[in-house]
Structure formats: C-alpha cells, structure tokens
PDB file of C-alpha atoms and ligand atoms in Angstrom:
ATOM      1  CA  UNK A   1      -9.772  -5.322 -14.834  1.00 77.00           C
ATOM      2  CA  UNK A   2     -11.836  -3.487 -17.498  1.00 91.00           C
ATOM      3  CA  UNK A   3     -13.790  -0.793 -15.508  1.00 97.00           C
ATOM      4  CA  UNK A   4     -13.244   0.579 -12.045  1.00 98.00           C
ATOM      5  CA  UNK A   5     -16.802   1.317 -11.032  1.00 98.00           C
ATOM      6  CA  UNK A   6     -16.892   0.255  -7.402  1.00 98.00           C
ATOM      7  CA  UNK A   7     -14.750  -1.207  -4.634  1.00 97.00           C
ATOM      8  CA  UNK A   8     -15.898  -4.643  -5.887  1.00 96.00           C
ATOM      9  CA  UNK A   9     -13.639  -4.167  -8.899  1.00 98.00           C
ATOM     10  CA  UNK A  10     -10.628  -4.554  -6.462  1.00 98.00           C
ATOM     11  CA  UNK A  11      -9.505  -8.194  -6.478  1.00 97.00           C
ATOM     12  CA  UNK A  12      -7.286  -7.896  -3.364  1.00 97.00           C
ATOM     13  CA  UNK A  13      -7.461  -4.688  -1.320  1.00 98.00           C
ATOM     14  CA  UNK A  14      -4.182  -5.427   0.633  1.00 98.00           C
ATOM     15  CA  UNK A  15      -2.267  -6.025  -2.548  1.00 98.00           C
ATOM     16  CA  UNK A  16      -3.574  -2.847  -4.162  1.00 98.00           C
ATOM     17  CA  UNK A  17      -2.776  -0.813  -1.063  1.00 98.00           C
ATOM     18  CA  UNK A  18       0.830  -2.307  -0.931  1.00 98.00           C
ATOM     19  CA  UNK A  19       1.224  -1.519  -4.646  1.00 98.00           C
ATOM     20  CA  UNK A  20      -0.053   2.072  -4.176  1.00 98.00           C
ATOM     21  CA  UNK A  21       2.361   2.644  -1.299  1.00 98.00           C
ATOM     22  CA  UNK A  22       5.127   1.312  -3.524  1.00 98.00           C
ATOM     23  CA  UNK A  23       4.080   3.717  -6.299  1.00 97.00           C
ATOM     24  CA  UNK A  24       4.030   6.588  -3.813  1.00 98.00           C
ATOM     25  CA  UNK A  25       7.793   5.942  -3.141  1.00 98.00           C
ATOM     26  CA  UNK A  26       8.694   6.208  -6.820  1.00 98.00           C
ATOM     27  CA  UNK A  27       5.685   7.672  -8.726  1.00 98.00           C
ATOM     28  CA  UNK A  28       7.466   7.726 -12.115  1.00 98.00           C
ATOM     29  CA  UNK A  29       8.528   3.950 -12.120  1.00 97.00           C
ATOM     30  CA  UNK A  30       5.859   3.221 -14.822  1.00 98.00           C
ATOM     31  CA  UNK A  31       6.062   6.487 -16.723  1.00 98.00           C
ATOM     32  CA  UNK A  32       6.362   4.586 -20.037  1.00 98.00           C
ATOM     33  CA  UNK A  33       3.126   2.605 -19.507  1.00 98.00           C
ATOM     34  CA  UNK A  34       0.763   5.387 -20.568  1.00 98.00           C
ATOM     35  CA  UNK A  35       2.736   6.663 -23.551  1.00 98.00           C
ATOM     36  CA  UNK A  36       0.423   7.681 -26.426  1.00 98.00           C
ATOM     37  CA  UNK A  37      -2.579   6.779 -24.288  1.00 98.00           C
ATOM     38  CA  UNK A  38      -5.208   9.412 -23.384  1.00 98.00           C
ATOM     39  CA  UNK A  39      -7.362   9.749 -20.335  1.00 98.00           C
ATOM     40  CA  UNK A  40     -10.586  11.779 -20.665  1.00 98.00           C
ATOM     41  CA  UNK A  41     -12.156  13.185 -17.501  1.00 98.00           C
ATOM     42  CA  UNK A  42     -15.807  14.139 -17.719  1.00 98.00           C
ATOM     43  CA  UNK A  43     -17.186  16.181 -14.842  1.00 98.00           C
ATOM     44  CA  UNK A  44     -20.939  16.498 -14.417  1.00 98.00           C
ATOM     45  CA  UNK A  45     -20.229  18.058 -10.968  1.00 98.00           C
ATOM     46  CA  UNK A  46     -17.550  20.167  -9.297  1.00 97.00           C
ATOM     47  CA  UNK A  47     -14.268  18.856  -8.000  1.00 98.00           C
ATOM     48  CA  UNK A  48     -10.878  19.914  -6.658  1.00 98.00           C
ATOM     49  CA  UNK A  49      -9.109  16.824  -5.445  1.00 98.00           C
ATOM     50  CA  UNK A  50     -10.557  14.268  -7.905  1.00 98.00           C
ATOM     51  CA  UNK A  51      -9.821  16.500 -10.890  1.00 98.00           C
ATOM     52  CA  UNK A  52      -6.265  17.332 -10.031  1.00 98.00           C
ATOM     53  CA  UNK A  53      -5.190  14.039  -8.413  1.00 98.00           C
ATOM     54  CA  UNK A  54      -6.488  11.954 -11.293  1.00 98.00           C
ATOM     55  CA  UNK A  55      -4.709  14.184 -13.795  1.00 98.00           C
ATOM     56  CA  UNK A  56      -1.499  13.930 -11.753  1.00 98.00           C
ATOM     57  CA  UNK A  57      -1.845  10.168 -11.523  1.00 98.00           C
ATOM     58  CA  UNK A  58      -2.230   9.901 -15.377  1.00 98.00           C
ATOM     59  CA  UNK A  59       0.726  12.275 -15.866  1.00 98.00           C
ATOM     60  CA  UNK A  60       2.928  10.122 -13.594  1.00 98.00           C
ATOM     61  CA  UNK A  61       2.059   7.162 -15.888  1.00 98.00           C
ATOM     62  CA  UNK A  62       2.994   9.178 -19.029  1.00 98.00           C
ATOM     63  CA  UNK A  63      -0.562   9.621 -20.223  1.00 98.00           C
ATOM     64  CA  UNK A  64      -2.169  12.617 -21.978  1.00 98.00           C
ATOM     65  CA  UNK A  65      -5.262  13.995 -20.246  1.00 98.00           C
ATOM     66  CA  UNK A  66      -8.326  15.801 -21.585  1.00 98.00           C
ATOM     67  CA  UNK A  67     -10.765  17.329 -19.170  1.00 98.00           C
ATOM     68  CA  UNK A  68     -14.339  18.473 -19.845  1.00 98.00           C
ATOM     69  CA  UNK A  69     -16.930  19.982 -17.499  1.00 97.00           C
ATOM     70  CA  UNK A  70     -19.668  18.082 -19.146  1.00 95.00           C
ATOM     71  CA  UNK A  71     -22.356  19.261 -16.775  1.00 91.00           C
ATOM     72  CA  UNK A  72     -21.908  22.917 -17.824  1.00 94.00           C
ATOM     73  CA  UNK A  73     -20.295  22.609 -21.285  1.00 95.00           C
ATOM     74  CA  UNK A  74     -21.600  19.408 -22.857  1.00 95.00           C
ATOM     75  CA  UNK A  75     -24.935  18.757 -24.522  1.00 97.00           C
ATOM     76  CA  UNK A  76     -27.768  17.699 -22.172  1.00 97.00           C
ATOM     77  CA  UNK A  77     -27.778  13.900 -22.404  1.00 98.00           C
ATOM     78  CA  UNK A  78     -30.706  11.535 -22.897  1.00 97.00           C
ATOM     79  CA  UNK A  79     -30.486   8.177 -21.249  1.00 96.00           C
ATOM     80  CA  UNK A  80     -33.807   6.426 -21.892  1.00 93.00           C
ATOM     81  CA  UNK A  81     -34.121   3.752 -24.609  1.00 93.00           C
ATOM     82  CA  UNK A  82     -36.584   4.618 -27.345  1.00 95.00           C
ATOM     83  CA  UNK A  83     -37.242   8.129 -26.056  1.00 96.00           C
ATOM     84  CA  UNK A  84     -38.706  10.706 -28.391  1.00 98.00           C
ATOM     85  CA  UNK A  85     -36.177  13.510 -27.814  1.00 97.00           C
ATOM     86  CA  UNK A  86     -38.425  16.474 -28.290  1.00 97.00           C
ATOM     87  CA  UNK A  87     -37.788  18.104 -24.911  1.00 96.00           C
ATOM     88  CA  UNK A  88     -34.637  19.391 -23.223  1.00 95.00           C
ATOM     89  CA  UNK A  89     -32.056  16.725 -24.080  1.00 97.00           C
ATOM     90  CA  UNK A  90     -29.915  17.109 -27.187  1.00 97.00           C
ATOM     91  CA  UNK A  91     -27.718  14.026 -27.443  1.00 97.00           C
ATOM     92  CA  UNK A  92     -28.256  10.407 -26.469  1.00 98.00           C
ATOM     93  CA  UNK A  93     -25.663   8.729 -24.279  1.00 98.00           C
ATOM     94  CA  UNK A  94     -25.337   5.980 -26.995  1.00 98.00           C
ATOM     95  CA  UNK A  95     -23.753   8.434 -29.372  1.00 98.00           C
ATOM     96  CA  UNK A  96     -21.929  10.428 -26.705  1.00 98.00           C
ATOM     97  CA  UNK A  97     -20.187   7.295 -25.238  1.00 98.00           C
ATOM     98  CA  UNK A  98     -19.242   5.922 -28.675  1.00 98.00           C
ATOM     99  CA  UNK A  99     -17.824   9.272 -29.689  1.00 98.00           C
ATOM    100  CA  UNK A 100     -15.755   9.747 -26.510  1.00 98.00           C
ATOM    101  CA  UNK A 101     -14.505   6.206 -26.963  1.00 98.00           C
ATOM    102  CA  UNK A 102     -12.812   7.277 -30.219  1.00 98.00           C
ATOM    103  CA  UNK A 103     -10.893  10.208 -28.666  1.00 98.00           C
ATOM    104  CA  UNK A 104      -9.344   8.486 -25.734  1.00 98.00           C
ATOM    105  CA  UNK A 105      -8.308   5.160 -24.219  1.00 98.00           C
ATOM    106  CA  UNK A 106      -9.911   5.489 -20.713  1.00 98.00           C
ATOM    107  CA  UNK A 107     -12.759   7.659 -19.679  1.00 98.00           C
ATOM    108  CA  UNK A 108     -13.302   8.728 -16.043  1.00 98.00           C
ATOM    109  CA  UNK A 109     -16.642  10.232 -14.977  1.00 98.00           C
ATOM    110  CA  UNK A 110     -18.073  12.175 -12.054  1.00 98.00           C
ATOM    111  CA  UNK A 111     -21.845  12.281 -11.803  1.00 98.00           C
ATOM    112  CA  UNK A 112     -23.438  12.797  -8.411  1.00 98.00           C
ATOM    113  CA  UNK A 113     -26.815  11.652  -7.129  1.00 98.00           C
ATOM    114  CA  UNK A 114     -29.645  14.106  -7.784  1.00 97.00           C
ATOM    115  CA  UNK A 115     -31.146  13.013  -4.311  1.00 98.00           C
ATOM    116  CA  UNK A 116     -34.677  13.400  -5.576  1.00 98.00           C
ATOM    117  CA  UNK A 117     -35.396   9.920  -7.013  1.00 98.00           C
ATOM    118  CA  UNK A 118     -33.724   6.989  -5.272  1.00 98.00           C
ATOM    119  CA  UNK A 119     -34.518   4.476  -8.043  1.00 97.00           C
ATOM    120  CA  UNK A 120     -33.081   6.866 -10.689  1.00 97.00           C
ATOM    121  CA  UNK A 121     -29.930   7.579  -8.620  1.00 98.00           C
ATOM    122  CA  UNK A 122     -29.383   3.857  -7.892  1.00 98.00           C
ATOM    123  CA  UNK A 123     -29.738   3.070 -11.603  1.00 97.00           C
ATOM    124  CA  UNK A 124     -26.498   5.100 -12.103  1.00 97.00           C
ATOM    125  CA  UNK A 125     -27.618   6.094 -15.589  1.00 96.00           C
ATOM    126  CA  UNK A 126     -24.573   8.203 -16.354  1.00 98.00           C
ATOM    127  CA  UNK A 127     -21.713   5.894 -15.294  1.00 98.00           C
ATOM    128  CA  UNK A 128     -23.526   2.725 -16.170  1.00 97.00           C
ATOM    129  CA  UNK A 129     -24.624   4.233 -19.484  1.00 97.00           C
ATOM    130  CA  UNK A 130     -21.021   4.995 -20.361  1.00 98.00           C
ATOM    131  CA  UNK A 131     -19.921   1.480 -19.174  1.00 98.00           C
ATOM    132  CA  UNK A 132     -22.668   0.043 -21.429  1.00 97.00           C
ATOM    133  CA  UNK A 133     -22.161   2.039 -24.585  1.00 98.00           C
ATOM    134  CA  UNK A 134     -18.411   3.078 -24.485  1.00 98.00           C
ATOM    135  CA  UNK A 135     -15.945   0.690 -25.961  1.00 98.00           C
ATOM    136  CA  UNK A 136     -13.203   1.758 -23.516  1.00 98.00           C
ATOM    137  CA  UNK A 137     -12.672   1.272 -19.790  1.00 98.00           C
ATOM    138  CA  UNK A 138     -14.722   3.588 -17.468  1.00 98.00           C
ATOM    139  CA  UNK A 139     -13.474   4.842 -14.106  1.00 98.00           C
ATOM    140  CA  UNK A 140     -15.846   6.096 -11.394  1.00 98.00           C
ATOM    141  CA  UNK A 141     -14.743   9.500 -10.051  1.00 98.00           C
ATOM    142  CA  UNK A 142     -17.866   9.580  -7.743  1.00 98.00           C
ATOM    143  CA  UNK A 143     -21.208   8.411  -8.933  1.00 98.00           C
ATOM    144  CA  UNK A 144     -24.652   8.479  -7.277  1.00 98.00           C
ATOM    145  CA  UNK A 145     -23.841   5.638  -4.910  1.00 97.00           C
ATOM    146  CA  UNK A 146     -20.119   5.256  -4.704  1.00 98.00           C
ATOM    147  CA  UNK A 147     -16.700   6.997  -4.594  1.00 98.00           C
ATOM    148  CA  UNK A 148     -14.308   4.080  -4.947  1.00 98.00           C
ATOM    149  CA  UNK A 149     -11.231   6.203  -5.721  1.00 98.00           C
ATOM    150  CA  UNK A 150     -11.691   8.030  -2.352  1.00 99.00           C
ATOM    151  CA  UNK A 151     -12.193   4.769  -0.462  1.00 98.00           C
ATOM    152  CA  UNK A 152      -9.070   3.295  -1.954  1.00 98.00           C
ATOM    153  CA  UNK A 153      -7.126   6.459  -0.905  1.00 99.00           C
ATOM    154  CA  UNK A 154      -8.626   6.041   2.627  1.00 99.00           C
ATOM    155  CA  UNK A 155      -7.488   2.451   2.719  1.00 98.00           C
ATOM    156  CA  UNK A 156      -3.965   3.550   1.801  1.00 98.00           C
ATOM    157  CA  UNK A 157      -4.088   6.221   4.539  1.00 99.00           C
ATOM    158  CA  UNK A 158      -5.256   3.721   7.109  1.00 98.00           C
ATOM    159  CA  UNK A 159      -2.485   1.359   6.224  1.00 98.00           C
ATOM    160  CA  UNK A 160       0.143   4.107   6.533  1.00 98.00           C
ATOM    161  CA  UNK A 161      -1.099   5.232   9.948  1.00 98.00           C
ATOM    162  CA  UNK A 162      -2.280   2.131  11.810  1.00 98.00           C
ATOM    163  CA  UNK A 163      -0.155   1.089  14.804  1.00 98.00           C
ATOM    164  CA  UNK A 164      -1.987  -2.209  15.468  1.00 97.00           C
ATOM    165  CA  UNK A 165      -3.123  -5.103  13.336  1.00 97.00           C
ATOM    166  CA  UNK A 166      -6.780  -4.630  14.088  1.00 98.00           C
ATOM    167  CA  UNK A 167      -7.518  -0.905  14.710  1.00 98.00           C
ATOM    168  CA  UNK A 168     -10.901   0.449  15.771  1.00 98.00           C
ATOM    169  CA  UNK A 169     -12.326   2.659  12.958  1.00 99.00           C
ATOM    170  CA  UNK A 170     -15.515   4.664  13.455  1.00 99.00           C
ATOM    171  CA  UNK A 171     -17.541   6.268  10.673  1.00 99.00           C
ATOM    172  CA  UNK A 172     -19.467   9.156  12.288  1.00 98.00           C
ATOM    173  CA  UNK A 173     -22.202  11.180  10.666  1.00 98.00           C
ATOM    174  CA  UNK A 174     -21.897  14.974  11.099  1.00 98.00           C
ATOM    175  CA  UNK A 175     -24.304  17.828  10.560  1.00 98.00           C
ATOM    176  CA  UNK A 176     -24.252  19.884   7.331  1.00 98.00           C
ATOM    177  CA  UNK A 177     -26.408  22.722   5.974  1.00 97.00           C
ATOM    178  CA  UNK A 178     -26.987  21.000   2.619  1.00 97.00           C
ATOM    179  CA  UNK A 179     -28.273  17.560   1.692  1.00 98.00           C
ATOM    180  CA  UNK A 180     -25.307  15.486   0.624  1.00 98.00           C
ATOM    181  CA  UNK A 181     -25.156  12.117  -1.215  1.00 98.00           C
ATOM    182  CA  UNK A 182     -24.269   8.789   0.287  1.00 98.00           C
ATOM    183  CA  UNK A 183     -21.466   7.953  -2.076  1.00 98.00           C
ATOM    184  CA  UNK A 184     -18.379   8.583   0.141  1.00 98.00           C
ATOM    185  CA  UNK A 185     -19.962   6.821   3.139  1.00 98.00           C
ATOM    186  CA  UNK A 186     -21.137   3.838   0.983  1.00 98.00           C
ATOM    187  CA  UNK A 187     -17.698   3.206  -0.446  1.00 98.00           C
ATOM    188  CA  UNK A 188     -15.964   3.711   2.856  1.00 98.00           C
ATOM    189  CA  UNK A 189     -18.282   1.057   4.377  1.00 98.00           C
ATOM    190  CA  UNK A 190     -17.665  -1.308   1.478  1.00 98.00           C
ATOM    191  CA  UNK A 191     -13.939  -0.781   1.861  1.00 98.00           C
ATOM    192  CA  UNK A 192     -13.992  -1.287   5.617  1.00 98.00           C
ATOM    193  CA  UNK A 193     -15.873  -4.557   5.243  1.00 98.00           C
ATOM    194  CA  UNK A 194     -12.735  -5.790   3.512  1.00 97.00           C
ATOM    195  CA  UNK A 195     -10.419  -4.684   6.323  1.00 96.00           C
ATOM    196  CA  UNK A 196      -9.303  -6.483   9.432  1.00 96.00           C
ATOM    197  CA  UNK A 197     -10.636  -3.837  11.842  1.00 98.00           C
ATOM    198  CA  UNK A 198     -13.241  -3.223  14.492  1.00 98.00           C
ATOM    199  CA  UNK A 199     -15.598  -1.068  12.513  1.00 98.00           C
ATOM    200  CA  UNK A 200     -18.476   0.960  13.883  1.00 98.00           C
ATOM    201  CA  UNK A 201     -20.915   3.280  12.114  1.00 99.00           C
ATOM    202  CA  UNK A 202     -22.534   5.949  14.222  1.00 98.00           C
ATOM    203  CA  UNK A 203     -25.335   8.357  13.230  1.00 98.00           C
ATOM    204  CA  UNK A 204     -28.580   9.751  14.615  1.00 98.00           C
ATOM    205  CA  UNK A 205     -31.694   7.646  14.062  1.00 97.00           C
ATOM    206  CA  UNK A 206     -33.104   8.388  10.587  1.00 97.00           C
ATOM    207  CA  UNK A 207     -29.655   8.514   8.921  1.00 98.00           C
ATOM    208  CA  UNK A 208     -29.325   4.746   8.292  1.00 98.00           C
ATOM    209  CA  UNK A 209     -27.444   4.094   5.055  1.00 98.00           C
ATOM    210  CA  UNK A 210     -28.589   1.545   2.481  1.00 98.00           C
ATOM    211  CA  UNK A 211     -28.978  -1.645   4.629  1.00 98.00           C
ATOM    212  CA  UNK A 212     -27.643  -3.722   1.747  1.00 98.00           C
ATOM    213  CA  UNK A 213     -24.382  -1.891   2.092  1.00 98.00           C
ATOM    214  CA  UNK A 214     -24.143  -1.756   5.913  1.00 98.00           C
ATOM    215  CA  UNK A 215     -25.283  -5.393   6.327  1.00 98.00           C
ATOM    216  CA  UNK A 216     -23.069  -7.033   8.946  1.00 98.00           C
ATOM    217  CA  UNK A 217     -21.713  -3.744  10.315  1.00 98.00           C
ATOM    218  CA  UNK A 218     -22.167  -2.584  13.891  1.00 98.00           C
ATOM    219  CA  UNK A 219     -24.416   0.533  13.946  1.00 98.00           C
ATOM    220  CA  UNK A 220     -24.370   2.568  17.245  1.00 98.00           C
ATOM    221  CA  UNK A 221     -26.655   5.570  17.673  1.00 98.00           C
ATOM    222  CA  UNK A 222     -24.811   6.777  20.760  1.00 98.00           C
ATOM    223  CA  UNK A 223     -21.820   8.695  19.250  1.00 98.00           C
ATOM    224  CA  UNK A 224     -19.872   8.764  22.557  1.00 98.00           C
ATOM    225  CA  UNK A 225     -20.166   5.038  22.992  1.00 98.00           C
ATOM    226  CA  UNK A 226     -19.114   4.480  19.366  1.00 98.00           C
ATOM    227  CA  UNK A 227     -16.065   6.651  19.801  1.00 98.00           C
ATOM    228  CA  UNK A 228     -14.708   4.827  22.881  1.00 98.00           C
ATOM    229  CA  UNK A 229     -11.119   3.672  22.237  1.00 98.00           C
ATOM    230  CA  UNK A 230     -11.291   4.610  18.568  1.00 98.00           C
ATOM    231  CA  UNK A 231      -7.999   4.678  16.583  1.00 98.00           C
ATOM    232  CA  UNK A 232      -9.478   6.419  13.565  1.00 99.00           C
ATOM    233  CA  UNK A 233     -12.601   8.527  13.259  1.00 99.00           C
ATOM    234  CA  UNK A 234     -13.908   9.144   9.732  1.00 99.00           C
ATOM    235  CA  UNK A 235     -16.452  11.954   9.780  1.00 98.00           C
ATOM    236  CA  UNK A 236     -18.919  12.546   6.942  1.00 98.00           C
ATOM    237  CA  UNK A 237     -22.324  14.002   6.429  1.00 98.00           C
ATOM    238  CA  UNK A 238     -24.967  12.319   4.351  1.00 98.00           C
ATOM    239  CA  UNK A 239     -28.650  12.921   3.888  1.00 98.00           C
ATOM    240  CA  UNK A 240     -31.373  10.436   4.886  1.00 98.00           C
ATOM    241  CA  UNK A 241     -31.560   7.322   2.759  1.00 98.00           C
ATOM    242  CA  UNK A 242     -34.967   6.248   4.077  1.00 97.00           C
ATOM    243  CA  UNK A 243     -36.545   9.720   3.667  1.00 98.00           C
ATOM    244  CA  UNK A 244     -34.515   9.936   0.502  1.00 98.00           C
ATOM    245  CA  UNK A 245     -32.266  12.987   0.132  1.00 98.00           C
ATOM    246  CA  UNK A 246     -33.805  14.804   3.091  1.00 98.00           C
ATOM    247  CA  UNK A 247     -32.153  16.488   6.063  1.00 98.00           C
ATOM    248  CA  UNK A 248     -33.812  15.017   9.095  1.00 96.00           C
ATOM    249  CA  UNK A 249     -31.454  16.516  11.681  1.00 93.00           C
ATOM    250  CA  UNK A 250     -28.715  19.134  11.893  1.00 95.00           C
ATOM    251  CA  UNK A 251     -27.971  18.376  15.512  1.00 97.00           C
ATOM    252  CA  UNK A 252     -24.710  20.299  16.350  1.00 97.00           C
ATOM    253  CA  UNK A 253     -23.988  17.844  19.060  1.00 98.00           C
ATOM    254  CA  UNK A 254     -22.680  15.546  16.311  1.00 98.00           C
ATOM    255  CA  UNK A 255     -19.972  17.981  15.250  1.00 98.00           C
ATOM    256  CA  UNK A 256     -16.563  16.398  15.756  1.00 98.00           C
ATOM    257  CA  UNK A 257     -14.569  18.161  18.464  1.00 98.00           C
ATOM    258  CA  UNK A 258     -11.021  17.681  19.781  1.00 98.00           C
ATOM    259  CA  UNK A 259     -12.472  16.411  23.025  1.00 98.00           C
ATOM    260  CA  UNK A 260     -14.611  13.790  21.372  1.00 98.00           C
ATOM    261  CA  UNK A 261     -11.760  12.673  19.038  1.00 98.00           C
ATOM    262  CA  UNK A 262      -9.557  11.835  22.087  1.00 98.00           C
ATOM    263  CA  UNK A 263      -6.331  10.259  20.771  1.00 98.00           C
ATOM    264  CA  UNK A 264      -7.840   8.966  17.529  1.00 98.00           C
ATOM    265  CA  UNK A 265      -6.716  10.114  14.061  1.00 98.00           C
ATOM    266  CA  UNK A 266      -9.218  12.223  12.159  1.00 99.00           C
ATOM    267  CA  UNK A 267     -10.256  11.483   8.632  1.00 99.00           C
ATOM    268  CA  UNK A 268     -12.433  13.281   6.105  1.00 98.00           C
ATOM    269  CA  UNK A 269     -12.608  13.160   2.306  1.00 98.00           C
ATOM    270  CA  UNK A 270     -12.827  16.984   1.930  1.00 98.00           C
ATOM    271  CA  UNK A 271     -14.176  19.513   1.208  1.00 98.00           C
ATOM    272  CA  UNK A 272     -15.265  20.094   4.736  1.00 98.00           C
ATOM    273  CA  UNK A 273     -17.325  22.803   6.526  1.00 98.00           C
ATOM    274  CA  UNK A 274     -15.262  24.030   9.385  1.00 98.00           C
ATOM    275  CA  UNK A 275     -17.036  24.362  12.746  1.00 98.00           C
ATOM    276  CA  UNK A 276     -20.069  22.539  11.350  1.00 98.00           C
ATOM    277  CA  UNK A 277     -18.785  19.120  10.462  1.00 98.00           C
ATOM    278  CA  UNK A 278     -15.572  19.439  12.543  1.00 98.00           C
ATOM    279  CA  UNK A 279     -14.078  22.099  14.700  1.00 98.00           C
ATOM    280  CA  UNK A 280     -10.922  24.022  13.762  1.00 98.00           C
ATOM    281  CA  UNK A 281      -8.920  22.488  16.579  1.00 98.00           C
ATOM    282  CA  UNK A 282      -9.206  19.066  14.955  1.00 98.00           C
ATOM    283  CA  UNK A 283      -8.433  20.113  11.427  1.00 98.00           C
ATOM    284  CA  UNK A 284      -5.554  22.342  12.556  1.00 98.00           C
ATOM    285  CA  UNK A 285      -4.119  19.703  14.907  1.00 98.00           C
ATOM    286  CA  UNK A 286      -1.611  16.946  14.451  1.00 98.00           C
ATOM    287  CA  UNK A 287      -4.219  14.150  14.525  1.00 98.00           C
ATOM    288  CA  UNK A 288      -5.788  15.183  11.265  1.00 98.00           C
ATOM    289  CA  UNK A 289      -5.002  12.985   8.238  1.00 99.00           C
ATOM    290  CA  UNK A 290      -7.020  15.015   5.687  1.00 98.00           C
ATOM    291  CA  UNK A 291      -4.068  16.304   3.691  1.00 98.00           C
ATOM    292  CA  UNK A 292      -2.528  12.846   3.622  1.00 98.00           C
ATOM    293  CA  UNK A 293      -5.874  11.407   2.354  1.00 98.00           C
ATOM    294  CA  UNK A 294      -5.979  13.980  -0.345  1.00 98.00           C
ATOM    295  CA  UNK A 295      -2.375  13.179  -1.342  1.00 98.00           C
ATOM    296  CA  UNK A 296      -3.268   9.498  -1.524  1.00 98.00           C
ATOM    297  CA  UNK A 297      -5.891  10.268  -4.031  1.00 99.00           C
ATOM    298  CA  UNK A 298      -3.014  10.500  -6.511  1.00 98.00           C
ATOM    299  CA  UNK A 299      -1.879   6.935  -5.762  1.00 98.00           C
ATOM    300  CA  UNK A 300      -5.309   5.451  -5.625  1.00 98.00           C
ATOM    301  CA  UNK A 301      -6.008   6.822  -9.107  1.00 98.00           C
ATOM    302  CA  UNK A 302      -2.517   5.790 -10.317  1.00 98.00           C
ATOM    303  CA  UNK A 303      -2.931   2.151  -9.241  1.00 98.00           C
ATOM    304  CA  UNK A 304      -6.320   2.030 -10.860  1.00 98.00           C
ATOM    305  CA  UNK A 305      -5.046   3.513 -14.150  1.00 98.00           C
ATOM    306  CA  UNK A 306      -2.017   1.276 -14.072  1.00 98.00           C
ATOM    307  CA  UNK A 307      -4.042  -1.867 -13.750  1.00 98.00           C
ATOM    308  CA  UNK A 308      -6.299  -0.781 -16.597  1.00 98.00           C
ATOM    309  CA  UNK A 309      -3.430   0.236 -18.833  1.00 98.00           C
ATOM    310  CA  UNK A 310      -1.807  -3.201 -18.235  1.00 97.00           C
ATOM    311  CA  UNK A 311      -4.929  -4.816 -19.662  1.00 96.00           C
ATOM    312  CA  UNK A 312      -5.474  -2.560 -22.715  1.00 96.00           C
TER     313      UNK A 312
HETATM  314  N1  LIG B 401     -12.928  14.142  -1.919  1.00 65.38           N
HETATM  315  C1  LIG B 401     -13.172  14.565  -3.185  1.00 65.38           C
HETATM  316  O1  LIG B 401     -13.660  13.777  -3.987  1.00 65.38           O
HETATM  317  O2  LIG B 401     -12.859  15.843  -3.373  1.00 65.38           O
HETATM  318  P1  LIG B 401     -13.380  16.660  -4.677  1.00 65.38           P
HETATM  319  O3  LIG B 401     -14.957  16.686  -4.573  1.00 65.38           O
HETATM  320  O4  LIG B 401     -12.848  18.071  -4.498  1.00 65.38           O
HETATM  321  O5  LIG B 401     -12.951  16.014  -5.901  1.00 65.38           O
END
C-alpha cells in the first residue's frame, strides 16, 4: 500500500482488524520498524484525538514525528493549474508537497470540507494534491469526504464488542447547532458495507448522504423503527448533502437517549455535544464505547503506518 486515502485502500478489513487487535496487546512489538523514519502531520483543521493518537502510533513504531498547524501557520496554498497567483495564495501545492517530501518519509493530512462548494469539496484538492505532487505516502487524517482512520478504529471497536456473528448496527443522524461535514458518516458507511452485519442508516428526510456511498444500504426515516433490536448505535450529525452544507432540521427528537438506546452499545467518534447529540445518561453509562473508540484510534493509525513502512 502506498497511500491510505480511503477505506478502499484496505485490502482485507478482517485481517487489518485482527492485526490491530494484536498490536494493541503488544504495541511495541514493531518498535524498530520506524527507526530513522519521520512522520509529518499537517493540520488544516483542529483535532484532539487524531493529532495525539497518530503521534502515539508513530512513536510506538519508533518513528520521529513533526506536527504543523498548516491552516494557521503555513502559507496559503494555491491548487489550480496555471493560476496567476496575484491574489491571496502564496505558495503552490506543487512546491509545498515536493518540499515536505524531502523532510519526512510519510505525510498525514487533515483538511475538512468547506461545505460551500460540493464539487470543490469532492475534488479533495488538499489531500489529492499532496498525493499527486508528493513523492512520499500520504495518509488521510480526515478529508472533505472521508475519515478512514476513524472508520478503521470503529471496525476494531465493533470487533472487540460484538457478541454475535451478525450484529445489528444503526447509524443515526443527530441534531447539532453547526453544519458538519459528511466525512465520518461516509467512511463509517463504507466500512459497514464490508462487514457481516445488519446495517441500517436512519436520518430525517433531507439528510440523505451521497447516494453513491449509501448504495445498497437500508435507509429508514423512522428512528424508532431503525433502532429496534440494535446491538450498536453509532450517532453522528452531518449537514445536508442535497442542499449542500445546509442545516435543514435541528429536530431535538433525534437526540440519542438512554431510553432509545435500549440495550445497544453507543458509539460516537467525538468530540460530541452533550445533551444535543446524546444525553449525559448515555455518555456516562456503561453502554458507551466512545473512550474505547478513541483508544483504538492509536491502533488504526499504527496498523496503517506499519503497512506503509513495510513497503518503503
Ligand atoms: N474523532 C476525531 O477525529 O477526533 P478529532 O477531531 O479530535 O481528531
């Protein structure tokens, strides 16, 4: 594997999950693999889990890590080909990617969707630009349309907690005061399509995700019906895809409650707005897996870095 840009870069999800669970038991078993190799993390957006878990994963493999908040500290990048750069941008991604490639062995990038221009967001100019012009592997730490490190951590968490071969897993939309991207939901759906599970997506009408991603999935607009006999409930807000980037409902009836959750395990990628997305009783209860998901971010990043290092 050269780059890890999406869930599609995983050749066998069950094998990767097994390997990650094995790494978790003895995180330093490959600590010589990354010796004298450097990982560079470029953040165009904020982070807590991704930043620290990816650094920890690299350290477990013996790598050096450099971190830059590119969005606030780097030069404003130009992405267009042939652009006359006489406006706000100072540096072209062609030079930036080549330069970064000389300082490190792997570059990981976080660059969220702007949620104003669907075509621009789906072009993934930051991560695809680096993948095009860098001469080193690129890892997606959440791009406009995907968060594959999170989805891999979620797959690990599902494997660790499932008590039946074919669990029922529900992805439920929840209200949020701000318009959020689709990346986490998209990658979770893509990951679930590779699982042996009864998978249901539930959201109010108007919150349909990209139909190319949800193709083949059951979509149920009645949340109560979707939640019946669920084993896992993954809650996430996203803005409208059709009315791109807009909030078309903040219906508080979609907030996840202890009563709605029933006996299911609760999942969320974090950060989460308490008592808007999910009530305290769920997050503070024993059915919440959110801390375990966050811990598994180390091992999802570690398995990805390990596979890239093995191919350098
Ligand atoms: N889940 C996740 O990616 O968290 P951060 O945004 O804090 O990195």
